[in-house]
CSV table of C-alpha atoms in Angstrom, one decimal:
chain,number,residue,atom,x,y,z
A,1,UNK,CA,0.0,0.0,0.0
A,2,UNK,CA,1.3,3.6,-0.7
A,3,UNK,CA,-0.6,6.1,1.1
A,4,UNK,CA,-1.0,10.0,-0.7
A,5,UNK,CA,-1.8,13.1,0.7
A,6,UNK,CA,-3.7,15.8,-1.1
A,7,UNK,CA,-2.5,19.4,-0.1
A,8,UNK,CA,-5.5,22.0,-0.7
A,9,UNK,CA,-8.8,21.2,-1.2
A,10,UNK,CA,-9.8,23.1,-3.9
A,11,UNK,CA,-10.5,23.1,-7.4
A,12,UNK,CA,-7.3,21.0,-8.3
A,13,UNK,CA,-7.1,18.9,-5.2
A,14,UNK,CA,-10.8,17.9,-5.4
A,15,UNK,CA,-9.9,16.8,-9.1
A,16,UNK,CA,-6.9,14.7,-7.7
A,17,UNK,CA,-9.2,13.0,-4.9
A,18,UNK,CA,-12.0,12.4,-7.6
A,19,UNK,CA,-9.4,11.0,-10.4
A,20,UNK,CA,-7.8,8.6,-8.0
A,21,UNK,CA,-10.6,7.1,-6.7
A,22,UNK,CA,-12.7,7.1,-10.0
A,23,UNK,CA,-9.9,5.8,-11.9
A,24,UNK,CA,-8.8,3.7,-8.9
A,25,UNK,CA,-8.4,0.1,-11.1
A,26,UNK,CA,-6.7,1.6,-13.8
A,27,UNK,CA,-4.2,4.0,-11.5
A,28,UNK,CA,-3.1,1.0,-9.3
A,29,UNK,CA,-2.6,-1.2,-12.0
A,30,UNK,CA,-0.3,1.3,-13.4
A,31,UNK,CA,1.6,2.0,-10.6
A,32,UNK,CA,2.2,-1.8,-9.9
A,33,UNK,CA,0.8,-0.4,-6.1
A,34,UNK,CA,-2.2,-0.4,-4.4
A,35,UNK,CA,-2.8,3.6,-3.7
A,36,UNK,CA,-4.5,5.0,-0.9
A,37,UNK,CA,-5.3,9.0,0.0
A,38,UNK,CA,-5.1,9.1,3.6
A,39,UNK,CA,-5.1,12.8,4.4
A,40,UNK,CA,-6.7,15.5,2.7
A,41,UNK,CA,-4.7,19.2,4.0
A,42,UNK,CA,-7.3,22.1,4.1
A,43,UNK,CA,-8.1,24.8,6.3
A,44,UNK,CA,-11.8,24.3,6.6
A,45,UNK,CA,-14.3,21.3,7.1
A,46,UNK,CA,-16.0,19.8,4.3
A,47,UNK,CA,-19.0,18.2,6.0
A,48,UNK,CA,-20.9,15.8,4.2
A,49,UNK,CA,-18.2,15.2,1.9
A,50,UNK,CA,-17.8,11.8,1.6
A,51,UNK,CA,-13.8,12.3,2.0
A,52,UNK,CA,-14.6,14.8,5.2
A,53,UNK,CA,-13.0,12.0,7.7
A,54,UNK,CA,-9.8,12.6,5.7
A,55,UNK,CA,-9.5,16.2,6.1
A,56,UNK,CA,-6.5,17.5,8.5
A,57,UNK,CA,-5.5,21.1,9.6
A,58,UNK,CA,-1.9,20.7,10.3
A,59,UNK,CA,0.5,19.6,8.2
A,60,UNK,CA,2.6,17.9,10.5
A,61,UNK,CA,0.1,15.3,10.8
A,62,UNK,CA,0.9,14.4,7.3
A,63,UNK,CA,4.9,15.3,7.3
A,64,UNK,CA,5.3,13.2,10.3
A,65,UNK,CA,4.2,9.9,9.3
A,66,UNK,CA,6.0,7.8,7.7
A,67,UNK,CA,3.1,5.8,6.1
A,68,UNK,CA,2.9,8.9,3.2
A,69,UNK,CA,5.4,8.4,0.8
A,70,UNK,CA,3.7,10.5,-1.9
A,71,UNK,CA,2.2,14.5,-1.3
A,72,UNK,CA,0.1,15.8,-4.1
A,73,UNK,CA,0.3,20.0,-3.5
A,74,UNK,CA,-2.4,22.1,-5.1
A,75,UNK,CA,-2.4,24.8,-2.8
A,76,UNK,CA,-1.2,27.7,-5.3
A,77,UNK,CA,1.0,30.6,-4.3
A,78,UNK,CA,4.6,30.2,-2.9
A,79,UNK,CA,3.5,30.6,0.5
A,80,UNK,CA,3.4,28.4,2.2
A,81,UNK,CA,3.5,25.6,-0.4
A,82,UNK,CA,7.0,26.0,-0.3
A,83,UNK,CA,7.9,25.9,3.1
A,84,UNK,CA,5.5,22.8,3.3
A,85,UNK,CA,7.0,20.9,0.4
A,86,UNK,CA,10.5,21.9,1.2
A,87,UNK,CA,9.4,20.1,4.4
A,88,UNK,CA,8.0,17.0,2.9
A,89,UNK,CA,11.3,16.5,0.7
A,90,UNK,CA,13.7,17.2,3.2
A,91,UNK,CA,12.1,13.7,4.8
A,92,UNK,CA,12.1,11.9,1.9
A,93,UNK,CA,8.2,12.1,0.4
A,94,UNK,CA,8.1,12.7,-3.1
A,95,UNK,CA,5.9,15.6,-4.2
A,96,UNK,CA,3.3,16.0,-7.4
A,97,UNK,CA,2.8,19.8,-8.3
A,98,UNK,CA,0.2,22.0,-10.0
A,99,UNK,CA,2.0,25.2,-8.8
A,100,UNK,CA,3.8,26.6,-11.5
A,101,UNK,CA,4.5,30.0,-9.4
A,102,UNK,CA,6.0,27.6,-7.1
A,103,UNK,CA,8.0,25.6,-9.7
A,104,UNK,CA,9.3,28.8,-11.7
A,105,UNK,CA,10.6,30.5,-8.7
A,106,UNK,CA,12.0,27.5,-6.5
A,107,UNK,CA,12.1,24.6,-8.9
A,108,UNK,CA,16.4,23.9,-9.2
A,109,UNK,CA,16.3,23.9,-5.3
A,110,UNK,CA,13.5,21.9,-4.8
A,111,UNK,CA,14.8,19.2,-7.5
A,112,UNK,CA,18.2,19.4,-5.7
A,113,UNK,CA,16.7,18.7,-2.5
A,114,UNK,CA,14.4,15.7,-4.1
A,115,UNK,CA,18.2,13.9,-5.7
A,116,UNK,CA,19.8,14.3,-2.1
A,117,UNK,CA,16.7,12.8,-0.4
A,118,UNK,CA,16.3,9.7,-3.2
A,119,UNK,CA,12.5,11.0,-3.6
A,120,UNK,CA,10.8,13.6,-6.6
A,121,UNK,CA,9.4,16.8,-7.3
A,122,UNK,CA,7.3,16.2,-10.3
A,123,UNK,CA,5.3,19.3,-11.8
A,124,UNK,CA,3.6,17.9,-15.3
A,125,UNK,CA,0.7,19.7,-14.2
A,126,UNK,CA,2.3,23.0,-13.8
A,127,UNK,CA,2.5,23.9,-17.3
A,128,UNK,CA,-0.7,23.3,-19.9
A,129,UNK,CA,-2.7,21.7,-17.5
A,130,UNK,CA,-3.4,18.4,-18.9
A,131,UNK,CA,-1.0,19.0,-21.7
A,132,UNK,CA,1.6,16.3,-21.7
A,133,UNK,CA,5.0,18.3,-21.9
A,134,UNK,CA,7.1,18.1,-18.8
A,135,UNK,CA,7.4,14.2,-19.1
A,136,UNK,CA,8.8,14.7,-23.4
A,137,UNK,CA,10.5,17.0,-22.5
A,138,UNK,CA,12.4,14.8,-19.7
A,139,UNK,CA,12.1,11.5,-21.3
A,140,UNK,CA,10.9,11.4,-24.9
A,141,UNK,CA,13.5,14.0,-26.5
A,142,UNK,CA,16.7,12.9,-24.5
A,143,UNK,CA,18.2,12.4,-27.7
A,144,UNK,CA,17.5,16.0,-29.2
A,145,UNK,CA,19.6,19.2,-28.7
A,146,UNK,CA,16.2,21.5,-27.9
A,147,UNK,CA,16.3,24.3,-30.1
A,148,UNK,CA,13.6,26.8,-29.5
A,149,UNK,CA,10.0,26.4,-27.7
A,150,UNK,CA,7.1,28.3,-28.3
A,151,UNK,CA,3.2,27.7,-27.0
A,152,UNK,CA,0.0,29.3,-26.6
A,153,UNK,CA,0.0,28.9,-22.5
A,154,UNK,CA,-2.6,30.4,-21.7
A,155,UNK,CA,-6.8,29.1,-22.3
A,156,UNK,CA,-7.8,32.8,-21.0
A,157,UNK,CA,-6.0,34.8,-23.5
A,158,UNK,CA,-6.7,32.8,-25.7
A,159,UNK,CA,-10.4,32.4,-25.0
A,160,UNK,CA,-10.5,36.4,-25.3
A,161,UNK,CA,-8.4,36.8,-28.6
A,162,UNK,CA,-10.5,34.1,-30.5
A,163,UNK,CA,-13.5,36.0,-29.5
A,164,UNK,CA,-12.3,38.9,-30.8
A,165,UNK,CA,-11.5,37.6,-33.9
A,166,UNK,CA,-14.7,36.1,-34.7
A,167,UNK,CA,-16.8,38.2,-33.2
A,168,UNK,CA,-15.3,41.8,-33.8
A,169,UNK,CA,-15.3,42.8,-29.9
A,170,UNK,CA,-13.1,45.0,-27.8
A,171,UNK,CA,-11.0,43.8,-25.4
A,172,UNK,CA,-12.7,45.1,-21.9
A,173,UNK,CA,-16.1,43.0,-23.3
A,174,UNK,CA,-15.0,40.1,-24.1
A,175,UNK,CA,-12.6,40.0,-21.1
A,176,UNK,CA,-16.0,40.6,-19.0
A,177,UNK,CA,-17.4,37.9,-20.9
A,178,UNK,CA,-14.7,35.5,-20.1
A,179,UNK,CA,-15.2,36.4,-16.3
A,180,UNK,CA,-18.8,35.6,-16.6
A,181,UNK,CA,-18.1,32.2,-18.1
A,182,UNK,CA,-15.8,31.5,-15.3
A,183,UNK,CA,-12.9,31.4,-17.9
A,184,UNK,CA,-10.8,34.8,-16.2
A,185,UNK,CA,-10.6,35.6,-12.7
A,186,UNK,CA,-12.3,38.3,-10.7
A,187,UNK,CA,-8.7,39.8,-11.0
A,188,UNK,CA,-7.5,38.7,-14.2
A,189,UNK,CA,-4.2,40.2,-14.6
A,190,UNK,CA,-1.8,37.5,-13.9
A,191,UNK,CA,-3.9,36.1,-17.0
A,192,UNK,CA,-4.2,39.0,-19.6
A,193,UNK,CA,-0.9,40.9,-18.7
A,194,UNK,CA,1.0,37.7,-19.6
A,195,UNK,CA,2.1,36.9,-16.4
A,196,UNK,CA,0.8,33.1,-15.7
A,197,UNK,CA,2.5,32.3,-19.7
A,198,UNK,CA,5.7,34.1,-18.3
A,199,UNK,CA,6.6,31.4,-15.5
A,200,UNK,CA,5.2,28.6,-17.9
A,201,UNK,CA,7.8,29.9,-20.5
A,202,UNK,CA,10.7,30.2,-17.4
A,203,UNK,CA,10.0,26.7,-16.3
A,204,UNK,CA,10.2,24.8,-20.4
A,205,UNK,CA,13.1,26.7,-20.8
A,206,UNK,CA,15.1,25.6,-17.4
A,207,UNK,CA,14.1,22.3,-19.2
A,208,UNK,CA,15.1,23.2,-23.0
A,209,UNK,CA,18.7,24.5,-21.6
A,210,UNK,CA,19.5,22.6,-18.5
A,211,UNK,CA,20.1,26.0,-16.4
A,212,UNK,CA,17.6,28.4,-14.7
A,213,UNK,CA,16.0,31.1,-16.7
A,214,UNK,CA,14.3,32.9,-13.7
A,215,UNK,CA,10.5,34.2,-14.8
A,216,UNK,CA,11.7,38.0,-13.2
A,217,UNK,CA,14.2,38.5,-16.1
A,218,UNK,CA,11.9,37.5,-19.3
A,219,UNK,CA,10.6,40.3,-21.1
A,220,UNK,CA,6.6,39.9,-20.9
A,221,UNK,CA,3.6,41.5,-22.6
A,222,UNK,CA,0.3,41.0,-22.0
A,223,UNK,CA,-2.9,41.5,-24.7
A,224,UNK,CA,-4.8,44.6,-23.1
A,225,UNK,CA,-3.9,46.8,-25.6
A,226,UNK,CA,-4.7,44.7,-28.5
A,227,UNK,CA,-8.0,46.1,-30.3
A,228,UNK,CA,-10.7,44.8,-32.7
A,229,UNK,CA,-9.1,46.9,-35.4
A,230,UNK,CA,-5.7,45.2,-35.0
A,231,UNK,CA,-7.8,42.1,-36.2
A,232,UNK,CA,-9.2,43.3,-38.7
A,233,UNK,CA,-5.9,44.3,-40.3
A,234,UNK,CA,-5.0,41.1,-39.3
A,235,UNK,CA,-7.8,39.2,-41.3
A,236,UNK,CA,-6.8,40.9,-44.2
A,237,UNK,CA,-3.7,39.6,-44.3
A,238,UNK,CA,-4.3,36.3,-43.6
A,239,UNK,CA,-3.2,36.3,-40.1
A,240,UNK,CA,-4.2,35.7,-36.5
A,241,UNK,CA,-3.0,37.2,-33.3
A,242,UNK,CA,-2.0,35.1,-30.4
A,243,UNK,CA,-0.4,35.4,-26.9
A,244,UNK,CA,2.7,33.1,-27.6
A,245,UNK,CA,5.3,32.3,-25.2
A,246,UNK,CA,8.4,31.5,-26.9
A,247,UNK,CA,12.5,30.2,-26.5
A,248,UNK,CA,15.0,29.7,-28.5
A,249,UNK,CA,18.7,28.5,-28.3
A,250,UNK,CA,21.1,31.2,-30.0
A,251,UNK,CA,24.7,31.3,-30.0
A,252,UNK,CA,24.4,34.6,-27.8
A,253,UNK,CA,22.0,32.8,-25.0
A,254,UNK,CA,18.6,32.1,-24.4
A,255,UNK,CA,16.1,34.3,-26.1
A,256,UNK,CA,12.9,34.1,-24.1
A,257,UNK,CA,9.8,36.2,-24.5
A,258,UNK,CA,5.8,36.9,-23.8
A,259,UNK,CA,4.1,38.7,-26.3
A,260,UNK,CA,0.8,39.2,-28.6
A,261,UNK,CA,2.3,38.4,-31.7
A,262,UNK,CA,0.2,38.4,-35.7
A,263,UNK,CA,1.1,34.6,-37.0
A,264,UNK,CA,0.3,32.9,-40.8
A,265,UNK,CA,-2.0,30.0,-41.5
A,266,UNK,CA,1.7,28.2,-41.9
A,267,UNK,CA,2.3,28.2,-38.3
A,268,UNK,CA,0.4,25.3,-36.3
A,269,UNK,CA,-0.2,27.6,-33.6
A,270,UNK,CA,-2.9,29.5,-35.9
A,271,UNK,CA,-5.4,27.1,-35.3
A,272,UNK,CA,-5.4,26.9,-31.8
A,273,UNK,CA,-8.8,28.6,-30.6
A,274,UNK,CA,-10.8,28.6,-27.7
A,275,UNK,CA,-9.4,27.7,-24.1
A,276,UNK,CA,-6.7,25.2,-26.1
A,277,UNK,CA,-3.4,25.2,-25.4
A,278,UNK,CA,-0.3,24.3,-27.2
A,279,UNK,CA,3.3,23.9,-27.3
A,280,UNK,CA,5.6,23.5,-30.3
A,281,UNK,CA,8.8,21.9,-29.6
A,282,UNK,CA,11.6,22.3,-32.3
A,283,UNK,CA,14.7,19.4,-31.9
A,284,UNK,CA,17.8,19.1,-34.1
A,285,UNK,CA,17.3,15.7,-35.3
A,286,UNK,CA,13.2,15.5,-35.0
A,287,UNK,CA,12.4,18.8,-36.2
A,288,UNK,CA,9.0,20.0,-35.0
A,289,UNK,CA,6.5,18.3,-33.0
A,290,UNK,CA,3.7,19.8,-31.5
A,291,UNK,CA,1.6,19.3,-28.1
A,292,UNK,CA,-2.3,20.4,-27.9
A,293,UNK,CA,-4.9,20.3,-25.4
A,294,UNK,CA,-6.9,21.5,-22.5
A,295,UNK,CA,-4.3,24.0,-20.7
A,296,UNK,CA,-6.3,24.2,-17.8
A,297,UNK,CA,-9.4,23.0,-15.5
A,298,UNK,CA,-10.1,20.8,-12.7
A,299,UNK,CA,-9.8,17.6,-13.9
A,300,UNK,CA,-7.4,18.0,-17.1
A,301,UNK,CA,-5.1,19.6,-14.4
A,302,UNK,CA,-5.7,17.0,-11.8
A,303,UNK,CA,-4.9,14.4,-14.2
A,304,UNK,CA,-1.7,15.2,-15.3
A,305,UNK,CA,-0.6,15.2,-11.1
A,306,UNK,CA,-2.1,11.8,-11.1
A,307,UNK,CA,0.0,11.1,-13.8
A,308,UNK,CA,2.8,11.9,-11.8
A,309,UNK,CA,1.8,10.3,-8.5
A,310,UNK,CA,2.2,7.0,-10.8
A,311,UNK,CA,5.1,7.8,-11.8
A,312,UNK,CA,6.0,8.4,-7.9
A,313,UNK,CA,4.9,4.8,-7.3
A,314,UNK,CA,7.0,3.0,-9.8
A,315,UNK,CA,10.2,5.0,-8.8
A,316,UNK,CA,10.2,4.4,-4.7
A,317,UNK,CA,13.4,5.0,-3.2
A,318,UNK,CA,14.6,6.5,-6.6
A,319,UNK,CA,15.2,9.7,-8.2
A,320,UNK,CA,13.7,10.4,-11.7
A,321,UNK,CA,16.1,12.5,-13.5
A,322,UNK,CA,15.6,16.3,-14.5
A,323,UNK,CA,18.1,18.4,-15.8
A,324,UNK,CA,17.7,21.7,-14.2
A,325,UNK,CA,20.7,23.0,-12.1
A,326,UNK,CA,20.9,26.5,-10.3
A,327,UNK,CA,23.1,27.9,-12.7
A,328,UNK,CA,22.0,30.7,-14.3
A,329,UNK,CA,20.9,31.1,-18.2
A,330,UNK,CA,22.2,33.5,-20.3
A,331,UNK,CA,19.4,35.5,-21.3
A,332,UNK,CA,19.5,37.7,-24.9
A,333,UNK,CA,18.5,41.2,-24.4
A,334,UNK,CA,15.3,41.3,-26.8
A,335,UNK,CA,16.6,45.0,-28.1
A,336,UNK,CA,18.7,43.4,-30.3
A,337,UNK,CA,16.5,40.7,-31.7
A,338,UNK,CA,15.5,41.1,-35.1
A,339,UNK,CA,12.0,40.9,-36.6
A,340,UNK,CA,9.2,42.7,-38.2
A,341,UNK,CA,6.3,44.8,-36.8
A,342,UNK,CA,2.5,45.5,-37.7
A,343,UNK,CA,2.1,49.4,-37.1
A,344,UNK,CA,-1.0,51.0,-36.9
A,345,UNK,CA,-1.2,54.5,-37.6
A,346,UNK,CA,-3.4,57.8,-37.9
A,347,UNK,CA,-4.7,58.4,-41.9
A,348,UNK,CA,-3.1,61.2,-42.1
A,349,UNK,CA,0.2,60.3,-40.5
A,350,UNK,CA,1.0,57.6,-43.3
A,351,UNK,CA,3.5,59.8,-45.1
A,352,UNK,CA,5.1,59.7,-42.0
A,353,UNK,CA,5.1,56.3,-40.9
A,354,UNK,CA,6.5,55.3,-45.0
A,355,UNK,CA,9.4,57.7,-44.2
A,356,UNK,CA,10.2,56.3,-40.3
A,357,UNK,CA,9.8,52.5,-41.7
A,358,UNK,CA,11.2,52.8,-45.4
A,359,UNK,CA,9.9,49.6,-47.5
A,360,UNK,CA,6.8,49.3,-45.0
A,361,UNK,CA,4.0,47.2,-46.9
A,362,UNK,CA,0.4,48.8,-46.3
A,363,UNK,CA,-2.3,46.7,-45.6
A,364,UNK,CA,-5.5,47.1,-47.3
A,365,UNK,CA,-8.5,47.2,-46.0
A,366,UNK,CA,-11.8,48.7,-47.5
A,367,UNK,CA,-13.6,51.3,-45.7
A,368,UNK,CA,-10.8,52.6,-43.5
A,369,UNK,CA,-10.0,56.2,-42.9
A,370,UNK,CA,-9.3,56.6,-40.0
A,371,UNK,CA,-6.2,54.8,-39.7
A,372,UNK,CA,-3.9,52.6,-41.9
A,373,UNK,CA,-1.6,50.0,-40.9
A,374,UNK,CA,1.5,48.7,-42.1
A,375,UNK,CA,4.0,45.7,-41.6
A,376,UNK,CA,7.6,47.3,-41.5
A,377,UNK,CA,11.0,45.5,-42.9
A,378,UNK,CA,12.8,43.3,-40.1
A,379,UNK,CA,14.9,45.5,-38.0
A,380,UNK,CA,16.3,45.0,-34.5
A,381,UNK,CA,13.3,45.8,-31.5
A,382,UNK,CA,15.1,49.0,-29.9
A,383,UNK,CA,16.1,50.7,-33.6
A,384,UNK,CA,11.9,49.8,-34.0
A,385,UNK,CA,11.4,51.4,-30.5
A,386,UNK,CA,13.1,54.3,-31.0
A,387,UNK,CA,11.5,55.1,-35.1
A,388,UNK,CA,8.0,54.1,-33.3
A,389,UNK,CA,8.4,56.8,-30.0
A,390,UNK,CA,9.4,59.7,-32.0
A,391,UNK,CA,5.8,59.2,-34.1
A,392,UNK,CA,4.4,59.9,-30.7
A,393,UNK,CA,0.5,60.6,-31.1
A,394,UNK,CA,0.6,59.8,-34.8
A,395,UNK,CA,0.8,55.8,-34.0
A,396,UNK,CA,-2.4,53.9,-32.6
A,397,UNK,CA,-0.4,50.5,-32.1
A,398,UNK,CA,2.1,48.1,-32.8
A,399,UNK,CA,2.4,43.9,-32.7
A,400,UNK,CA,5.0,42.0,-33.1
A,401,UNK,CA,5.2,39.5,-36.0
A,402,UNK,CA,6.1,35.9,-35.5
A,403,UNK,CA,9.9,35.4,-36.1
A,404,UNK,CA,10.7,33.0,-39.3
């Protein structure tokens, strides 16, 4: 028998509770184990819950016996998750994570801490939800020199941009939309200022390059100033615009990045609508592959932590491998990353914009005189910064094109 403990008792750790013991024939089989959750971590009662007999206030309870080998935290937040799953390592139990805040700003330590201690820290779950990326990342593409990642990491940006592009709405009504739906939170900018994709992006690149790439030095951009008209410039090129969360291996470092970016029907990301998720892995030897599915919600999340509690079982006493050491990444400064723009601009500032962006290629759309819009040559971001702040007033926008 290998007893689990559930750490929070919300959304995620319900879906962990109701997984295991729904899927209870199938999960023990796999984990060559029979599994057992004997203590649920919360800090209120659940009566009538038909796991309320489980539920525990104090932590120690579950640290200090030696019956729980495996902790399943979906608490959220650094505090105190970390301080209770440093804990639970330091003694040996292996622990499953959801917490990507967690895992982007503690994740080397914690793994270091999990190899001294011959037990895991496992986070599938942290990033795309029910996505399965952690584990090929680890285990399926040993064999390929990871080039560059880049993903859609985010089901509530995405939610809002599809809906804008199909439905010609502003951003502050289909972001209240999305709230009513239960898709964006009360508070929503972790979500829409690109701040959730950022430590999503921080933790698959710690993977892609071995070394930490710490979430606090990635350049990150959100979508609240993207507008119905940038998609209808958009449209008429043949392009979308999505939040993507992208790394790449250069010769000068790591180039990691957040930011609304217009893509082509060529790119497999341009399909990814709705809540979806999806990550896009490029190898040396494999080339492209692609990962797609539900980034987020209760049970998609809760599955891939199951996923790893089995994973737990099969490996007792052992340490499952993870190349990510505390050694800092070299991180390219995104001023001098080339790449073209979309610029919109005010009708009668085009003259002005053709002179700033010589070669700029205007978009055509019928019926539009108010503004005009224009994809400039490639050119490194801060010569594009500087051209773009001396128009001043006379510019309504800019987004970034995807990088070929």
């Amino acid at each position: 028998m290998i007893y689990v403990a559930v750490l929070g008792y919300g959304t995620v750790g319900s879906g962990v509770v109701e997984v295991i013991e729904k899927n209870k024939d199938m999960v023990n089989k796999k984990s060559a184990a029979q599994l057992e959750i004997k203590y649920i971590l919360d800090l209120r009662d659940f009566p009538g819950d038909p796991y309320e007999q489980k539920v525990v206030h104090d932590v120690n309870i579950i640290l200090e016996d030696p019956e729980v080998s495996i902790i399943c935290e979906t608490m959220g937040g650094v505090k105190p998750a970390y301080d209770f799953t440093k804990a639970a390592l330091l003694k040996g139990k292996s622990v499953c994570t959801s917490n990507k805040e967690l895992v982007a700003t503690h994740g080397p330590e914690l793994l270091q801490i999990a190899r001294e201690h011959s037990c895991n820290y496992l986070f599938e779950a942290s990033v795309g939800g029910g996505i399965p990326i952690i584990r090929p990342l680890n285990y399926s593409l040993t064999a390929e020199k990871l080039e560059a990642i880049t993903g859609i990491l985010n089901g509530t940006t995405n939610y809002i941009l599809t809906k804008m592009e199909k439905e010609g709405a502003d951003f502050a009504a289909t972001l209240k939309k999305a709230q009513e739906k239960g898709y964006a939170e009360r508070n929503p900018e972790a979500d829409i200022e690109g701040y959730d994709a950022c430590r999503k992006i921080a933790i698959l690149s710690s993977l892609m390059t071995g070394r930490n790439v710490s979430y606090e030095n990635i350049y990150t951009e959100g979508i609240s100033r993207v507008t119905a008209d940038d998609f209808v410039y958009a449209k008429a090129a043949g392009k979308s615009i999505k939040l993507l969360a992208m790394s790449k291996d250069t010769t000068e470092g790591t180039l990691a990045m957040v930011s609304p970016c217009m893509i082509s029907p060529e790119n497999p990301l341009y399909m990814v609508s709705g809540v979806f998720n999806a990550v896009c892995v490029r190898g040396n030897m494999l080339g492209d592959s692609m990962y797609y599915g539900r980034g987020a919600g209760k049970l998609p999340t809760a599955s891939a932590v199951v996923s790893d509690v089995v994973d737990c079982a099969r490996h007792q006493g052992k340490t499952i491998m993870c190349f990510w050491n505390r050694e800092e990444a070299k991180l390219v400064d995104i001023g001098d990353v080339e790449r073209g723009f979309f610029v919109r601009a005010k009708a009668d500032a085009a003259a002005d914009v053709e002179a700033a962006f010589p070669g700029a290629e205007r978009i055509q759309v019928e019926g539009r005189i108010q503004d005009c819009g224009y994809f400039t040559q490639p050119m490194k971001e801060k010569e594009f910064s500087a051209k773009y702040e001396a128009l001043g007033d006379k510019v309504l926008g800019r987004i970034r094109l995807e990088m070929v």
